[in-house]
Amino acid sequence: MRILFSSTPAYGHLLPLAPLIRAALAQGHQAAVLSGAGMSGAMAEELPGVPLLAAGPMPEVFVAETARRTGKDVFNPAPEVVGELFAGVRLDLTLPQALPAARAWAPDLVVAEYYDAVGPLLAAVLGVPWHQFGLGPGLPQALLDELARAAAPRYAAHGATPSPAASYLDIWPAALHEPGWSSPAPRRALRPQAHRRPSQTWTAPRFADPDRPRVLVTLGTIFSDSAVLRAVVQAVSTQDVNIVATLGSSLRGETASPASSSSPTAAGGGSGGGRVAYVPFAPMDSLLDGTAAVVGAGGSGTVLAALSRGVPMVLWPQGADQPVTAARAQAAGAAITVDGADALAPALAAVLALDDYGDAARTVAADLAALPDAQQTLQDLTH
């Protein structure tokens, strides 16, 4: 079977699909990814040998165009802005390349993550079934309505009628969905996996006192603004901990580089005795080894990875869907959510001192470990 995986061109949207793509290859299927050309480097690292059907621009382009069209803040948007971003502007800028590429590759099946409006439209035009892949908490009905509204004229322009997903592949813990949420298609629970690469080569920083608790500070790949990262590290370093802080790129500013040395083996002193090592982007599966707590912004990838490994969190949401994701982790008892840098240190102290947070995270991890893995799920989809 030929399976086309369609993703918004961003790490946090592509990487959760990787286990399913690898499962497809392991079972003898042909797989390709449709995303922006700027994802070619990520594909080479994460999914070597899997063809990329390059179509459309990277997020900075369609984010800027959405801001121009709507005049609204795209990083803290209302549902109608999200609809225009993913199902209006991105379709307009991506379909001219995506349609001929998909027709030429001729998939039998499409799997699209839930912010990707391109894959479902391609499935409708080509007359093939498709499955939706959830990245985090289920999207609220108001947002689903706006995505459908924005996409409708694009379907009409191509003589296509929207078709419902055959199933909803859900890596988010059932108990952590918003109360009252219902799946937009028959739900298939799928075990999430912390991001890993085919070859894990990352080496953890060396600290002078390795017996201190190690805290991972990560703002993900989109909201890793350098000023915010500095504020978070400064707050966390008031505690007696070793800190691994990841650097990432931001659509709103420069590459975060608050340290004079970003070598993973060079640890500098924090303001309160904590030791800090800045490291470049690395697989979460490796970063979480030996980690006592995560301090982050509440991105679904970070939260799911920490939950799958039973690691408690302190979360300071920065925008997009992070407040919802962080709130659900807190409701599960596995995280404390704060609204400013000054609240990070006491929250971290509580998470490290009280067993309740770690116990709750480990309970979620056990529930997730019992779910069908990517191999079983892929087999179910193709038989």
mmCIF file of C-alpha atoms in Angstrom:
data_model
loop_
_atom_site.group_PDB
_atom_site.id
_atom_site.type_symbol
_atom_site.label_atom_id
_atom_site.label_comp_id
_atom_site.label_asym_id
_atom_site.label_seq_id
_atom_site.Cartn_x
_atom_site.Cartn_y
_atom_site.Cartn_z
ATOM 1 C CA MET A 1 0.000 0.000 0.000
ATOM 2 C CA ARG A 2 1.109 3.555 -0.728
ATOM 3 C CA ILE A 3 0.544 5.792 2.296
ATOM 4 C CA LEU A 4 0.927 9.561 2.128
ATOM 5 C CA PHE A 5 1.550 11.346 5.435
ATOM 6 C CA SER A 6 0.650 15.039 5.281
ATOM 7 C CA SER A 7 1.995 17.508 7.834
ATOM 8 C CA THR A 8 2.214 21.195 8.575
ATOM 9 C CA PRO A 9 5.895 22.029 7.943
ATOM 10 C CA ALA A 10 7.102 22.220 11.545
ATOM 11 C CA TYR A 11 9.007 19.815 13.793
ATOM 12 C CA GLY A 12 6.211 19.576 16.344
ATOM 13 C CA HIS A 13 3.754 18.503 13.647
ATOM 14 C CA LEU A 14 5.984 16.087 11.721
ATOM 15 C CA LEU A 15 7.852 14.278 14.508
ATOM 16 C CA PRO A 16 4.794 12.676 16.175
ATOM 17 C CA LEU A 17 4.022 10.988 12.840
ATOM 18 C CA ALA A 18 7.481 9.415 12.600
ATOM 19 C CA PRO A 19 6.730 6.180 14.532
ATOM 20 C CA LEU A 20 3.751 5.477 12.272
ATOM 21 C CA ILE A 21 5.824 6.190 9.148
ATOM 22 C CA ARG A 22 8.564 3.827 10.341
ATOM 23 C CA ALA A 23 5.932 1.193 11.077
ATOM 24 C CA ALA A 24 4.617 1.515 7.524
ATOM 25 C CA LEU A 25 8.081 0.918 6.106
ATOM 26 C CA ALA A 26 8.713 -2.007 8.458
ATOM 27 C CA GLN A 27 5.510 -3.666 7.235
ATOM 28 C CA GLY A 28 6.489 -3.359 3.594
ATOM 29 C CA HIS A 29 4.367 -0.384 2.598
ATOM 30 C CA GLN A 30 5.558 2.601 0.599
ATOM 31 C CA ALA A 31 5.438 5.894 2.484
ATOM 32 C CA ALA A 32 5.966 9.523 1.560
ATOM 33 C CA VAL A 33 5.581 12.799 3.431
ATOM 34 C CA LEU A 34 3.932 15.880 1.993
ATOM 35 C CA SER A 35 5.185 19.056 3.672
ATOM 36 C CA GLY A 36 7.179 22.204 2.981
ATOM 37 C CA ALA A 37 10.498 22.025 1.151
ATOM 38 C CA GLY A 38 12.144 23.495 4.237
ATOM 39 C CA MET A 39 11.560 20.180 6.026
ATOM 40 C CA SER A 40 14.087 18.347 3.841
ATOM 41 C CA GLY A 41 16.800 18.529 6.508
ATOM 42 C CA ALA A 42 14.466 17.171 9.175
ATOM 43 C CA MET A 43 13.402 14.362 6.848
ATOM 44 C CA ALA A 44 17.017 13.391 6.183
ATOM 45 C CA GLU A 45 17.737 13.206 9.921
ATOM 46 C CA GLU A 46 14.503 11.682 11.159
ATOM 47 C CA LEU A 47 13.236 9.578 8.234
ATOM 48 C CA PRO A 48 16.171 8.870 5.927
ATOM 49 C CA GLY A 49 15.098 7.464 2.591
ATOM 50 C CA VAL A 50 11.451 8.519 2.893
ATOM 51 C CA PRO A 51 10.550 10.765 -0.055
ATOM 52 C CA LEU A 52 9.416 14.310 0.666
ATOM 53 C CA LEU A 53 6.738 15.670 -1.644
ATOM 54 C CA ALA A 54 7.780 19.290 -1.194
ATOM 55 C CA ALA A 55 4.823 21.658 -1.389
ATOM 56 C CA GLY A 56 4.203 25.119 -0.059
ATOM 57 C CA PRO A 57 6.135 27.523 2.130
ATOM 58 C CA MET A 58 7.403 27.238 5.683
ATOM 59 C CA PRO A 59 5.407 28.669 8.624
ATOM 60 C CA GLU A 60 7.058 32.091 8.661
ATOM 61 C CA VAL A 61 5.586 32.741 5.205
ATOM 62 C CA PHE A 62 1.994 31.651 5.807
ATOM 63 C CA VAL A 63 2.021 33.139 9.321
ATOM 64 C CA ALA A 64 3.018 36.529 7.866
ATOM 65 C CA GLU A 65 0.395 36.254 5.135
ATOM 66 C CA THR A 66 -2.292 35.370 7.695
ATOM 67 C CA ALA A 67 -1.339 38.381 9.798
ATOM 68 C CA ARG A 68 -1.549 40.556 6.673
ATOM 69 C CA ARG A 69 -4.957 39.220 5.671
ATOM 70 C CA THR A 70 -6.531 39.295 9.136
ATOM 71 C CA GLY A 71 -4.630 42.052 10.945
ATOM 72 C CA LYS A 72 -4.678 39.808 14.021
ATOM 73 C CA ASP A 73 -2.085 38.280 16.383
ATOM 74 C CA VAL A 74 -1.350 34.862 14.881
ATOM 75 C CA PHE A 75 0.509 33.622 17.964
ATOM 76 C CA ASN A 76 -2.447 34.161 20.314
ATOM 77 C CA PRO A 77 -5.257 33.789 17.810
ATOM 78 C CA ALA A 78 -9.025 33.516 17.862
ATOM 79 C CA PRO A 79 -10.489 30.405 16.174
ATOM 80 C CA GLU A 80 -11.247 32.278 12.954
ATOM 81 C CA VAL A 81 -7.571 33.283 12.660
ATOM 82 C CA VAL A 82 -6.437 29.684 13.176
ATOM 83 C CA GLY A 83 -8.915 28.613 10.510
ATOM 84 C CA GLU A 84 -7.556 31.151 8.056
ATOM 85 C CA LEU A 85 -3.960 30.212 8.886
ATOM 86 C CA PHE A 86 -4.207 26.448 8.376
ATOM 87 C CA ALA A 87 -7.210 25.999 6.078
ATOM 88 C CA GLY A 88 -7.155 29.263 4.161
ATOM 89 C CA VAL A 89 -3.709 30.738 3.626
ATOM 90 C CA ARG A 90 -1.779 27.470 3.822
ATOM 91 C CA LEU A 91 -4.095 25.777 1.322
ATOM 92 C CA ASP A 92 -3.795 28.721 -1.063
ATOM 93 C CA LEU A 93 -0.006 28.664 -0.918
ATOM 94 C CA THR A 94 0.451 24.885 -0.877
ATOM 95 C CA LEU A 95 -2.114 23.341 -3.229
ATOM 96 C CA PRO A 96 -0.500 24.501 -6.506
ATOM 97 C CA GLN A 97 2.453 22.224 -5.723
ATOM 98 C CA ALA A 98 0.675 19.645 -3.559
ATOM 99 C CA LEU A 99 -1.985 18.570 -6.042
ATOM 100 C CA PRO A 100 0.316 17.575 -8.926
ATOM 101 C CA ALA A 101 2.778 15.973 -6.514
ATOM 102 C CA ALA A 102 0.061 13.879 -4.880
ATOM 103 C CA ARG A 103 -1.464 12.895 -8.207
ATOM 104 C CA ALA A 104 1.926 11.734 -9.451
ATOM 105 C CA TRP A 105 2.680 9.744 -6.297
ATOM 106 C CA ALA A 106 -0.874 8.257 -6.289
ATOM 107 C CA PRO A 107 -1.437 7.249 -2.654
ATOM 108 C CA ASP A 108 -3.922 4.595 -1.603
ATOM 109 C CA LEU A 109 -4.344 6.166 1.836
ATOM 110 C CA VAL A 110 -3.673 9.552 3.458
ATOM 111 C CA VAL A 111 -2.810 10.239 7.108
ATOM 112 C CA ALA A 112 -2.959 13.936 8.085
ATOM 113 C CA GLU A 113 -2.210 15.536 11.444
ATOM 114 C CA TYR A 114 -5.111 17.572 12.776
ATOM 115 C CA TYR A 115 -3.815 21.037 11.861
ATOM 116 C CA ASP A 116 -3.025 19.911 8.320
ATOM 117 C CA ALA A 117 -5.849 20.816 5.908
ATOM 118 C CA VAL A 118 -3.893 19.808 2.818
ATOM 119 C CA GLY A 119 -4.027 16.026 3.262
ATOM 120 C CA PRO A 120 -7.830 15.813 3.651
ATOM 121 C CA LEU A 121 -8.382 17.934 0.536
ATOM 122 C CA LEU A 122 -5.950 15.791 -1.453
ATOM 123 C CA ALA A 123 -7.786 12.660 -0.279
ATOM 124 C CA ALA A 124 -11.091 14.154 -1.437
ATOM 125 C CA VAL A 125 -9.711 15.111 -4.856
ATOM 126 C CA LEU A 126 -8.035 11.724 -5.352
ATOM 127 C CA GLY A 127 -10.973 9.745 -3.961
ATOM 128 C CA VAL A 128 -8.963 7.830 -1.340
ATOM 129 C CA PRO A 129 -9.666 7.330 2.382
ATOM 130 C CA TRP A 130 -7.855 9.300 5.029
ATOM 131 C CA HIS A 131 -7.215 9.190 8.767
ATOM 132 C CA GLN A 132 -6.735 12.138 11.097
ATOM 133 C CA PHE A 133 -3.821 12.133 13.562
ATOM 134 C CA GLY A 134 -4.283 14.072 16.805
ATOM 135 C CA LEU A 135 -1.188 15.794 18.193
ATOM 136 C CA GLY A 136 -2.548 16.806 21.593
ATOM 137 C CA PRO A 137 -5.849 17.659 23.273
ATOM 138 C CA GLY A 138 -8.767 17.342 20.858
ATOM 139 C CA LEU A 139 -9.576 20.512 18.942
ATOM 140 C CA PRO A 140 -12.674 22.342 20.205
ATOM 141 C CA GLN A 141 -15.747 22.376 17.988
ATOM 142 C CA ALA A 142 -15.481 26.133 17.411
ATOM 143 C CA LEU A 143 -12.039 25.654 15.881
ATOM 144 C CA LEU A 144 -13.136 22.657 13.813
ATOM 145 C CA ASP A 145 -15.990 24.777 12.455
ATOM 146 C CA GLU A 146 -13.600 27.577 11.481
ATOM 147 C CA LEU A 147 -11.204 25.170 9.779
ATOM 148 C CA ALA A 148 -14.110 23.722 7.779
ATOM 149 C CA ARG A 149 -15.431 27.188 6.928
ATOM 150 C CA ALA A 150 -12.065 28.396 5.651
ATOM 151 C CA ALA A 151 -11.453 25.222 3.654
ATOM 152 C CA ALA A 152 -14.910 25.061 2.018
ATOM 153 C CA PRO A 153 -14.265 27.449 -0.914
ATOM 154 C CA ARG A 154 -10.945 25.714 -1.617
ATOM 155 C CA TYR A 155 -12.735 22.353 -1.928
ATOM 156 C CA ALA A 156 -15.326 23.945 -4.207
ATOM 157 C CA ALA A 157 -12.622 25.461 -6.403
ATOM 158 C CA HIS A 158 -11.250 21.977 -7.043
ATOM 159 C CA GLY A 159 -14.624 20.307 -7.505
ATOM 160 C CA ALA A 160 -14.242 18.259 -4.339
ATOM 161 C CA THR A 161 -16.518 17.528 -1.397
ATOM 162 C CA PRO A 162 -15.042 17.138 2.101
ATOM 163 C CA SER A 163 -15.052 13.522 3.250
ATOM 164 C CA PRO A 164 -14.997 12.456 6.908
ATOM 165 C CA ALA A 165 -11.887 10.832 8.338
ATOM 166 C CA ALA A 166 -12.062 7.050 8.564
ATOM 167 C CA SER A 167 -10.644 7.254 12.086
ATOM 168 C CA TYR A 168 -9.029 9.594 14.588
ATOM 169 C CA LEU A 169 -5.594 8.389 15.700
ATOM 170 C CA ASP A 170 -5.262 9.707 19.236
ATOM 171 C CA ILE A 171 -1.919 9.833 21.062
ATOM 172 C CA TRP A 172 -3.334 12.110 23.766
ATOM 173 C CA PRO A 173 -4.386 10.340 27.007
ATOM 174 C CA ALA A 174 -8.159 9.865 27.040
ATOM 175 C CA ALA A 175 -8.435 11.099 30.620
ATOM 176 C CA LEU A 176 -6.671 14.365 29.716
ATOM 177 C CA HIS A 177 -9.073 15.532 27.026
ATOM 178 C CA GLU A 178 -11.312 18.481 27.826
ATOM 179 C CA PRO A 179 -14.498 17.404 29.612
ATOM 180 C CA GLY A 180 -17.225 16.848 27.049
ATOM 181 C CA TRP A 181 -14.860 16.492 24.096
ATOM 182 C CA SER A 182 -15.886 13.925 21.505
ATOM 183 C CA SER A 183 -13.755 12.490 18.745
ATOM 184 C CA PRO A 184 -14.491 13.859 15.233
ATOM 185 C CA ALA A 185 -14.169 10.297 13.853
ATOM 186 C CA PRO A 186 -14.029 6.810 15.365
ATOM 187 C CA ARG A 187 -11.197 7.016 17.889
ATOM 188 C CA ARG A 188 -8.158 4.740 17.787
ATOM 189 C CA ALA A 189 -5.936 5.152 20.820
ATOM 190 C CA LEU A 190 -2.254 5.094 19.898
ATOM 191 C CA ARG A 191 0.724 4.959 22.234
ATOM 192 C CA PRO A 192 2.782 8.170 21.980
ATOM 193 C CA GLN A 193 6.546 7.966 21.812
ATOM 194 C CA ALA A 194 9.035 10.574 22.959
ATOM 195 C CA HIS A 195 10.944 11.822 19.925
ATOM 196 C CA ARG A 196 13.843 9.589 19.022
ATOM 197 C CA ARG A 197 16.051 9.217 15.970
ATOM 198 C CA PRO A 198 17.067 6.044 14.144
ATOM 199 C CA SER A 199 20.527 6.513 15.656
ATOM 200 C CA GLN A 200 20.649 8.071 19.120
ATOM 201 C CA THR A 201 24.025 9.799 19.441
ATOM 202 C CA TRP A 202 23.282 12.653 21.858
ATOM 203 C CA THR A 203 25.595 12.866 24.877
ATOM 204 C CA ALA A 204 24.292 14.392 28.103
ATOM 205 C CA PRO A 205 26.202 17.304 29.640
ATOM 206 C CA ARG A 206 28.639 16.534 32.452
ATOM 207 C CA PHE A 207 28.034 18.352 35.718
ATOM 208 C CA ALA A 208 30.459 18.783 38.621
ATOM 209 C CA ASP A 209 27.845 17.467 41.064
ATOM 210 C CA PRO A 210 25.865 14.775 39.220
ATOM 211 C CA ASP A 211 23.830 13.946 42.347
ATOM 212 C CA ARG A 212 21.807 17.133 42.062
ATOM 213 C CA PRO A 213 18.382 16.721 40.435
ATOM 214 C CA ARG A 214 18.559 17.398 36.714
ATOM 215 C CA VAL A 215 15.913 19.730 35.261
ATOM 216 C CA LEU A 216 15.202 20.013 31.552
ATOM 217 C CA VAL A 217 14.275 23.517 30.364
ATOM 218 C CA THR A 218 12.758 23.536 26.886
ATOM 219 C CA LEU A 219 10.471 25.966 25.103
ATOM 220 C CA GLY A 220 10.141 23.809 21.996
ATOM 221 C CA THR A 221 10.983 24.928 18.470
ATOM 222 C CA ILE A 222 8.561 27.809 17.899
ATOM 223 C CA PHE A 223 8.292 29.784 21.149
ATOM 224 C CA SER A 224 11.977 29.571 22.078
ATOM 225 C CA ASP A 225 12.403 33.347 22.274
ATOM 226 C CA SER A 226 15.817 34.134 23.775
ATOM 227 C CA ALA A 227 14.501 36.641 26.344
ATOM 228 C CA VAL A 228 11.927 34.152 27.629
ATOM 229 C CA LEU A 229 14.507 31.381 27.747
ATOM 230 C CA ARG A 230 16.858 33.596 29.767
ATOM 231 C CA ALA A 231 14.076 34.404 32.227
ATOM 232 C CA VAL A 232 13.178 30.746 32.654
ATOM 233 C CA VAL A 233 16.774 29.625 33.155
ATOM 234 C CA GLN A 234 17.416 32.443 35.625
ATOM 235 C CA ALA A 235 14.381 31.425 37.678
ATOM 236 C CA VAL A 236 15.205 27.706 37.619
ATOM 237 C CA SER A 237 18.859 28.329 38.492
ATOM 238 C CA THR A 238 17.829 29.716 41.893
ATOM 239 C CA GLN A 239 17.214 26.089 42.864
ATOM 240 C CA ASP A 240 19.919 23.588 43.779
ATOM 241 C CA VAL A 241 19.678 21.679 40.495
ATOM 242 C CA ASN A 242 21.565 20.868 37.323
ATOM 243 C CA ILE A 243 19.888 22.433 34.290
ATOM 244 C CA VAL A 244 19.899 21.265 30.687
ATOM 245 C CA ALA A 245 18.402 24.066 28.561
ATOM 246 C CA THR A 246 17.613 23.484 24.895
ATOM 247 C CA LEU A 247 18.110 26.132 22.256
ATOM 248 C CA GLY A 248 15.629 26.512 19.405
ATOM 249 C CA SER A 249 14.549 28.865 16.656
ATOM 250 C CA SER A 250 11.700 31.324 17.040
ATOM 251 C CA LEU A 251 9.414 32.705 14.352
ATOM 252 C CA ARG A 252 9.299 35.945 16.304
ATOM 253 C CA GLY A 253 12.951 36.565 16.858
ATOM 254 C CA GLU A 254 16.508 35.395 16.597
ATOM 255 C CA THR A 255 17.871 31.997 17.433
ATOM 256 C CA ALA A 256 17.910 31.766 21.198
ATOM 257 C CA SER A 257 21.498 32.060 22.365
ATOM 258 C CA PRO A 258 21.585 33.312 25.949
ATOM 259 C CA ALA A 259 24.793 31.529 26.841
ATOM 260 C CA SER A 260 28.317 32.432 25.875
ATOM 261 C CA SER A 261 28.912 28.719 25.278
ATOM 262 C CA SER A 262 26.338 26.312 23.944
ATOM 263 C CA SER A 263 28.589 23.274 24.166
ATOM 264 C CA PRO A 264 26.716 20.412 25.809
ATOM 265 C CA THR A 265 29.721 19.725 28.048
ATOM 266 C CA ALA A 266 30.213 23.334 29.204
ATOM 267 C CA ALA A 267 28.109 24.006 32.306
ATOM 268 C CA GLY A 268 28.013 27.511 33.751
ATOM 269 C CA GLY A 269 26.856 28.651 37.151
ATOM 270 C CA GLY A 270 23.313 29.840 37.688
ATOM 271 C CA SER A 271 22.248 32.787 39.811
ATOM 272 C CA GLY A 272 21.366 30.636 42.813
ATOM 273 C CA GLY A 273 23.883 27.832 42.589
ATOM 274 C CA GLY A 274 22.188 25.836 39.875
ATOM 275 C CA ARG A 275 24.464 24.689 37.059
ATOM 276 C CA VAL A 276 23.363 25.368 33.477
ATOM 277 C CA ALA A 277 24.282 23.625 30.239
ATOM 278 C CA TYR A 278 22.816 24.938 26.982
ATOM 279 C CA VAL A 279 22.392 22.307 24.277
ATOM 280 C CA PRO A 280 21.142 22.382 20.676
ATOM 281 C CA PHE A 281 18.004 20.611 19.509
ATOM 282 C CA ALA A 282 18.113 16.944 20.552
ATOM 283 C CA PRO A 283 15.624 14.041 20.718
ATOM 284 C CA MET A 284 13.347 14.271 23.751
ATOM 285 C CA ASP A 285 13.809 10.564 24.412
ATOM 286 C CA SER A 286 17.476 11.262 25.160
ATOM 287 C CA LEU A 287 16.923 14.564 26.943
ATOM 288 C CA LEU A 288 14.516 12.940 29.392
ATOM 289 C CA ASP A 289 16.977 10.280 30.531
ATOM 290 C CA GLY A 290 17.853 11.058 34.149
ATOM 291 C CA THR A 291 15.557 14.106 34.235
ATOM 292 C CA ALA A 292 13.697 14.779 37.488
ATOM 293 C CA ALA A 293 11.404 17.502 36.112
ATOM 294 C CA VAL A 294 10.684 19.457 32.938
ATOM 295 C CA VAL A 295 10.162 23.212 32.831
ATOM 296 C CA GLY A 296 8.576 24.232 29.550
ATOM 297 C CA ALA A 297 5.955 26.186 27.651
ATOM 298 C CA GLY A 298 3.344 23.452 27.347
ATOM 299 C CA GLY A 299 3.748 22.348 23.748
ATOM 300 C CA SER A 300 1.957 19.064 23.141
ATOM 301 C CA GLY A 301 5.134 17.262 22.049
ATOM 302 C CA THR A 302 7.026 18.190 25.210
ATOM 303 C CA VAL A 303 4.079 17.433 27.482
ATOM 304 C CA LEU A 304 3.345 14.075 25.855
ATOM 305 C CA ALA A 305 7.003 13.063 25.945
ATOM 306 C CA ALA A 306 7.287 13.913 29.643
ATOM 307 C CA LEU A 307 4.034 12.124 30.455
ATOM 308 C CA SER A 308 5.089 9.028 28.509
ATOM 309 C CA ARG A 309 8.245 8.886 30.635
ATOM 310 C CA GLY A 310 6.497 9.702 33.924
ATOM 311 C CA VAL A 311 8.326 13.027 34.423
ATOM 312 C CA PRO A 312 6.443 15.856 36.205
ATOM 313 C CA MET A 313 6.422 19.377 34.800
ATOM 314 C CA VAL A 314 6.237 23.097 35.476
ATOM 315 C CA LEU A 315 4.632 24.861 32.511
ATOM 316 C CA TRP A 316 4.536 28.535 31.538
ATOM 317 C CA PRO A 317 2.416 28.732 28.347
ATOM 318 C CA GLN A 318 3.558 31.234 25.725
ATOM 319 C CA GLY A 319 0.764 31.077 23.140
ATOM 320 C CA ALA A 320 -1.130 29.039 20.539
ATOM 321 C CA ASP A 321 -2.676 25.915 22.132
ATOM 322 C CA GLN A 322 -0.166 25.724 24.976
ATOM 323 C CA PRO A 323 -2.546 27.055 27.682
ATOM 324 C CA VAL A 324 -5.016 24.243 26.951
ATOM 325 C CA THR A 325 -2.332 21.551 26.879
ATOM 326 C CA ALA A 326 -0.757 22.819 30.107
ATOM 327 C CA ALA A 327 -4.120 23.023 31.835
ATOM 328 C CA ARG A 328 -4.889 19.389 31.009
ATOM 329 C CA ALA A 329 -1.504 18.249 32.354
ATOM 330 C CA GLN A 330 -2.180 20.186 35.541
ATOM 331 C CA ALA A 331 -5.676 18.698 35.824
ATOM 332 C CA ALA A 332 -4.054 15.248 35.742
ATOM 333 C CA GLY A 333 -1.902 16.248 38.705
ATOM 334 C CA ALA A 334 1.316 15.839 36.697
ATOM 335 C CA ALA A 335 2.189 19.534 36.317
ATOM 336 C CA ILE A 336 1.954 22.985 37.824
ATOM 337 C CA THR A 337 0.998 25.763 35.410
ATOM 338 C CA VAL A 338 2.227 29.308 36.093
ATOM 339 C CA ASP A 339 1.599 32.665 34.430
ATOM 340 C CA GLY A 340 4.968 34.312 34.877
ATOM 341 C CA ALA A 341 8.685 33.740 35.431
ATOM 342 C CA ASP A 342 8.481 34.761 39.094
ATOM 343 C CA ALA A 343 6.292 31.731 39.836
ATOM 344 C CA LEU A 344 8.624 29.174 38.249
ATOM 345 C CA ALA A 345 11.039 28.660 41.154
ATOM 346 C CA PRO A 346 8.445 27.940 43.871
ATOM 347 C CA ALA A 347 6.513 25.711 41.475
ATOM 348 C CA LEU A 348 9.649 23.739 40.638
ATOM 349 C CA ALA A 349 10.509 23.421 44.314
ATOM 350 C CA ALA A 350 7.060 21.922 44.939
ATOM 351 C CA VAL A 351 7.293 19.499 42.012
ATOM 352 C CA LEU A 352 10.700 18.263 43.195
ATOM 353 C CA ALA A 353 9.741 18.047 46.878
ATOM 354 C CA LEU A 354 6.301 16.438 46.644
ATOM 355 C CA ASP A 355 5.844 12.897 45.355
ATOM 356 C CA ASP A 356 2.274 13.623 44.209
ATOM 357 C CA TYR A 357 3.347 15.167 40.888
ATOM 358 C CA GLY A 358 5.736 12.386 39.961
ATOM 359 C CA ASP A 359 3.213 9.744 41.034
ATOM 360 C CA ALA A 360 0.548 11.310 38.812
ATOM 361 C CA ALA A 361 2.937 11.494 35.845
ATOM 362 C CA ARG A 362 3.902 7.848 36.312
ATOM 363 C CA THR A 363 0.228 6.842 36.461
ATOM 364 C CA VAL A 364 -0.358 8.507 33.074
ATOM 365 C CA ALA A 365 2.807 6.862 31.726
ATOM 366 C CA ALA A 366 1.520 3.420 32.738
ATOM 367 C CA ASP A 367 -1.812 4.095 31.021
ATOM 368 C CA LEU A 368 -0.053 5.211 27.848
ATOM 369 C CA ALA A 369 2.260 2.176 27.843
ATOM 370 C CA ALA A 370 -0.781 -0.096 27.692
ATOM 371 C CA LEU A 371 -2.055 1.445 24.420
ATOM 372 C CA PRO A 372 -1.491 -0.141 20.993
ATOM 373 C CA ASP A 373 1.865 0.841 19.510
ATOM 374 C CA ALA A 374 2.529 2.222 16.036
ATOM 375 C CA GLN A 375 3.105 -1.224 14.539
ATOM 376 C CA GLN A 376 -0.252 -2.563 15.704
ATOM 377 C CA THR A 377 -2.092 0.631 14.747
ATOM 378 C CA LEU A 378 -0.618 0.697 11.245
ATOM 379 C CA GLN A 379 -1.556 -2.937 10.771
ATOM 380 C CA ASP A 380 -5.136 -2.128 11.807
ATOM 381 C CA LEU A 381 -5.300 0.743 9.293
ATOM 382 C CA THR A 382 -4.130 -1.325 6.353
ATOM 383 C CA HIS A 383 -6.139 -4.537 6.857
#
